[in-house]
Short mmCIF file of C-alpha atoms in Angstrom, two decimals:
data_model
loop_
_atom_site.label_atom_id
_atom_site.label_comp_id
_atom_site.label_asym_id
_atom_site.label_seq_id
_atom_site.Cartn_x
_atom_site.Cartn_y
_atom_site.Cartn_z
CA MET A 1 40.69 51.56 -179.01
CA LEU A 2 39.68 53.82 -181.87
CA VAL A 3 36.32 55.60 -181.77
CA GLY A 4 34.60 57.45 -184.57
CA ASP A 5 31.95 60.18 -184.62
CA ILE A 6 29.78 60.39 -181.44
CA HIS A 7 27.53 63.34 -182.32
CA GLY A 8 25.94 63.84 -178.95
CA ASP A 9 24.99 60.22 -178.44
CA LEU A 10 25.75 59.62 -174.77
CA ASP A 11 24.34 56.03 -174.79
CA ALA A 12 26.82 55.18 -177.47
CA LEU A 13 29.77 56.72 -175.65
CA ASP A 14 28.74 54.97 -172.39
CA PHE A 15 28.62 51.61 -174.28
CA ILE A 16 32.09 52.11 -175.70
CA ILE A 17 33.50 53.10 -172.34
CA ARG A 18 32.01 49.85 -170.85
CA MET A 19 33.57 47.82 -173.66
CA ARG A 20 36.86 49.39 -173.00
CA GLU A 21 36.79 47.82 -169.57
CA GLU A 22 35.65 44.47 -170.84
CA LEU A 23 38.42 44.49 -173.50
CA SER A 24 40.97 45.83 -171.12
CA CYS A 25 41.95 48.59 -173.54
CA LYS A 26 44.12 51.00 -171.75
CA HIS A 27 44.33 53.72 -174.44
CA MET A 28 41.38 55.38 -176.21
CA LEU A 29 41.70 57.67 -179.26
CA PHE A 30 38.63 59.56 -180.40
CA LEU A 31 38.46 60.79 -183.93
CA GLY A 32 36.41 63.87 -183.46
CA ASP A 33 32.82 65.11 -184.00
CA TYR A 34 31.56 64.87 -180.41
CA VAL A 35 28.68 67.32 -180.69
CA ASP A 36 25.86 68.45 -183.15
CA ARG A 37 22.90 66.53 -184.57
CA GLY A 38 22.58 64.66 -181.28
CA MET A 39 20.69 65.55 -178.12
CA GLN A 40 23.49 65.17 -175.45
CA GLY A 41 26.51 67.02 -176.85
CA THR A 42 27.23 68.75 -173.64
CA GLU A 43 27.15 65.55 -171.62
CA VAL A 44 29.41 63.87 -174.20
CA LEU A 45 31.93 66.65 -173.91
CA ILE A 46 31.82 66.68 -170.03
CA LYS A 47 32.41 62.89 -169.96
CA LEU A 48 35.21 63.03 -172.53
CA PHE A 49 36.94 66.02 -170.93
CA ARG A 50 36.64 64.36 -167.56
CA LEU A 51 38.27 61.20 -168.88
CA LYS A 52 41.09 63.23 -170.41
CA LEU A 53 41.69 64.97 -167.10
CA GLU A 54 41.56 61.72 -165.09
CA GLU A 55 43.82 59.87 -167.60
CA PRO A 56 45.83 62.33 -169.63
CA GLN A 57 48.33 59.67 -170.85
CA ASN A 58 45.50 57.20 -171.96
CA ILE A 59 42.77 59.30 -173.50
CA PHE A 60 43.21 61.23 -176.76
CA LEU A 61 40.82 63.59 -178.45
CA LEU A 62 41.38 64.70 -182.07
CA ARG A 63 39.43 67.60 -183.63
CA GLY A 64 36.62 66.88 -186.07
CA ASN A 65 34.98 69.27 -188.50
CA HIS A 66 32.21 69.83 -185.95
CA GLU A 67 34.64 71.09 -183.40
CA THR A 68 34.12 74.60 -184.70
CA ALA A 69 31.68 77.38 -183.64
CA ASP A 70 30.39 77.82 -187.13
CA MET A 71 29.29 74.20 -187.33
CA ASN A 72 27.86 74.35 -183.82
CA ILE A 73 25.70 77.33 -184.73
CA TYR A 74 24.13 75.56 -187.68
CA TYR A 75 23.85 72.02 -186.64
CA GLY A 76 22.39 71.99 -183.22
CA PHE A 77 24.98 72.41 -180.36
CA PHE A 78 24.51 76.16 -180.06
CA GLU A 79 20.71 75.62 -179.58
CA GLU A 80 21.37 72.83 -177.12
CA ILE A 81 23.46 75.08 -174.85
CA GLY A 82 20.69 77.81 -174.94
CA PHE A 83 22.37 80.03 -177.53
CA ASP A 84 24.96 80.97 -174.82
CA GLN A 85 27.59 82.79 -176.89
CA GLY A 86 30.06 83.00 -173.92
CA PHE A 87 29.94 79.28 -173.52
CA LEU A 88 30.36 78.63 -177.21
CA LEU A 89 33.39 81.06 -177.22
CA ASN A 90 35.00 79.26 -174.34
CA ILE A 91 34.56 75.87 -175.84
CA SER A 92 35.92 77.11 -179.10
CA ARG A 93 39.18 77.88 -177.39
CA THR A 94 39.35 74.29 -176.35
CA TYR A 95 38.52 73.18 -179.84
CA ASP A 96 41.45 75.17 -181.14
CA ARG A 97 43.80 73.35 -178.81
CA LEU A 98 42.73 69.82 -179.87
CA PRO A 99 45.32 67.95 -182.05
CA VAL A 100 44.47 67.50 -185.83
CA ALA A 101 46.02 64.06 -186.27
CA THR A 102 48.30 61.48 -184.72
CA VAL A 103 50.32 58.45 -185.70
CA LEU A 104 49.49 55.36 -183.70
CA SER A 105 52.13 52.69 -182.92
CA GLY A 106 54.36 54.05 -185.54
CA HIS A 107 52.28 52.68 -188.38
CA THR A 108 48.69 54.01 -188.27
CA PHE A 109 47.78 57.61 -189.25
CA CYS A 110 44.66 58.77 -187.43
CA VAL A 111 42.63 61.76 -188.44
CA HIS A 112 39.00 62.92 -188.58
CA GLY A 113 38.61 63.57 -192.28
CA GLY A 114 41.49 62.64 -194.46
CA ILE A 115 44.73 63.85 -196.22
CA ASN A 116 45.62 66.58 -198.57
CA GLY A 117 48.17 65.00 -200.84
CA THR A 118 51.31 62.93 -200.32
CA GLU A 119 52.78 65.32 -197.78
CA SER A 120 54.83 64.51 -194.74
CA VAL A 121 52.95 64.36 -191.44
CA ASP A 122 55.56 66.91 -190.16
CA THR A 123 53.91 69.63 -192.29
CA ILE A 124 50.42 69.20 -190.68
CA THR A 125 49.55 72.30 -188.52
CA LYS A 126 46.51 73.29 -186.56
CA GLU A 127 46.34 76.57 -188.54
CA ASP A 128 45.90 74.62 -191.82
CA ALA A 129 43.65 71.95 -190.37
CA PHE A 130 40.79 72.26 -192.79
CA PRO A 131 41.56 69.39 -195.33
CA TYR A 132 42.35 66.96 -192.47
CA LEU A 133 38.98 67.75 -190.89
CA TRP A 134 36.92 67.66 -194.06
CA ASN A 135 38.41 65.55 -196.92
CA ASP A 136 37.08 62.14 -197.89
CA PRO A 137 38.47 59.00 -199.63
CA SER A 138 37.41 58.75 -203.29
CA ARG A 139 37.64 56.06 -206.08
CA LEU A 140 38.91 58.71 -208.38
CA PRO A 141 42.69 59.16 -208.64
CA GLY A 142 44.34 62.31 -207.40
CA LEU A 143 42.50 65.03 -205.59
CA SER A 144 38.91 65.63 -206.83
CA ILE A 145 36.00 67.89 -206.00
CA SER A 146 33.81 66.53 -203.24
CA SER A 147 30.00 66.61 -203.00
CA ARG A 148 30.45 68.43 -199.58
CA GLY A 149 31.52 71.54 -201.39
CA SER A 150 34.17 73.12 -203.69
CA THR A 151 36.63 73.69 -200.76
CA VAL A 152 36.57 69.94 -199.83
CA LYS A 153 38.56 67.33 -201.68
CA GLY A 154 38.29 63.62 -202.32
CA PHE A 155 41.63 61.82 -202.22
CA GLY A 156 42.10 58.78 -204.35
CA PRO A 157 43.99 55.42 -204.00
CA ASP A 158 47.21 56.88 -205.53
CA ILE A 159 47.20 59.72 -202.94
CA VAL A 160 46.84 57.24 -200.10
CA ASP A 161 49.73 55.12 -201.50
CA GLY A 162 52.01 58.15 -201.82
CA PHE A 163 51.10 59.46 -198.37
CA LEU A 164 51.79 55.98 -196.72
CA GLU A 165 55.06 55.58 -198.61
CA THR A 166 56.31 59.19 -197.83
CA ASN A 167 55.65 58.68 -194.10
CA GLY A 168 56.53 54.89 -193.81
CA LEU A 169 53.01 54.05 -192.57
CA LYS A 170 50.81 51.06 -192.99
CA ARG A 171 47.28 52.52 -192.99
CA ILE A 172 44.87 55.41 -192.30
CA VAL A 173 41.95 55.40 -189.76
CA ARG A 174 39.45 58.20 -190.08
CA GLY A 175 35.91 59.07 -189.18
CA HIS A 176 33.66 61.86 -190.76
CA THR A 177 31.34 59.66 -192.85
CA ALA A 178 28.05 58.05 -191.66
CA LEU A 179 28.07 54.39 -192.62
CA LYS A 180 25.31 51.81 -192.80
CA THR A 181 27.46 49.18 -190.97
CA GLY A 182 29.48 51.75 -188.97
CA TYR A 183 32.73 51.06 -190.80
CA GLU A 184 34.20 50.69 -194.27
CA TRP A 185 37.54 49.46 -195.64
CA TRP A 186 39.05 51.22 -198.63
CA PHE A 187 41.92 50.71 -200.95
CA ASN A 188 42.71 47.07 -200.14
CA GLY A 189 42.84 47.62 -196.30
CA LYS A 190 44.93 50.71 -196.41
CA LEU A 191 42.18 53.03 -195.09
CA LEU A 192 39.55 52.24 -192.50
CA SER A 193 36.52 54.63 -191.99
CA LEU A 194 34.77 54.41 -188.63
CA PHE A 195 31.44 55.90 -187.42
CA SER A 196 30.37 55.31 -183.74
CA CYS A 197 26.98 57.02 -183.62
CA PRO A 198 24.04 54.49 -184.20
CA ASP A 199 20.92 55.63 -185.95
CA TYR A 200 22.53 58.90 -186.85
CA VAL A 201 19.69 61.54 -187.54
CA GLY A 202 17.32 58.61 -187.98
CA LEU A 203 19.22 56.76 -190.66
CA GLY A 204 19.00 53.48 -188.91
CA ASN A 205 22.65 52.74 -189.27
CA ASN A 206 24.83 50.56 -187.08
CA ALA A 207 27.95 51.93 -185.33
CA ALA A 208 31.42 50.62 -184.85
CA PHE A 209 34.74 51.11 -183.06
CA ALA A 210 38.08 49.33 -183.43
CA PHE A 211 40.69 48.08 -181.10
CA ILE A 212 44.10 46.60 -181.55
CA GLU A 213 44.79 43.22 -180.04
CA LYS A 214 48.18 41.52 -180.37
CA GLY A 215 48.99 43.78 -183.34
CA LYS A 216 45.77 43.02 -185.20
CA LEU A 217 43.08 45.65 -185.71
CA ARG A 218 39.65 44.31 -184.82
CA ILE A 219 36.14 45.95 -185.23
CA ILE A 220 33.12 45.71 -183.03
CA ASN A 221 29.64 46.61 -184.36
CA PHE A 222 26.71 47.82 -182.21
CA GLY A 223 23.29 49.33 -182.83
CA ASN A 224 20.81 51.49 -180.99
CA GLN A 225 20.43 49.02 -178.22
CA PRO A 226 23.97 47.50 -177.91
CA GLN A 227 24.45 44.05 -176.42
#
């Protein structure tokens, strides 16, 4: 099961976990952004960390761009924890330990944000994680300037093709972008963007997660009151 941004939405997380049981999905991979801009980031983190401790071989937590102290200070989590600097420092140490990306089943590259060129996955490090946490797909070829800021890049279809070819991969799955339907396919099915937080900051969007069944990737949509 592949899960996009949660952003402190405990109801969404609980629904996804219930669906895991219904779908008999053993493994869960979360693409980052667990806190900020939602009311229950602490509860979300506790539940995710507990799951990881109970099932270390089945639960995988990637780092998102909101798994940083700087973002937490400006986007809500620091206020949620009562401006507790010691707690934020401790949780930041955990952020630093989270993996940046992973390759699923030998064919799917999973990351929060995106890629930084046609590089080999073996060159990705936690110390140079920024582009993998922040970059977005773009219709423009090459690497382009993003609306998120001058340090963030958009990566085009040619970059995706080169990256997949370099690494012998089939597709990229990423989070990071709020989407009306909760998911979006790019570049003729070579990239899937997932967002798993419904009604994000009042936008009224649906949410989605994906799971792999008999080798096929399937998507489930849900809203504020999931059925």
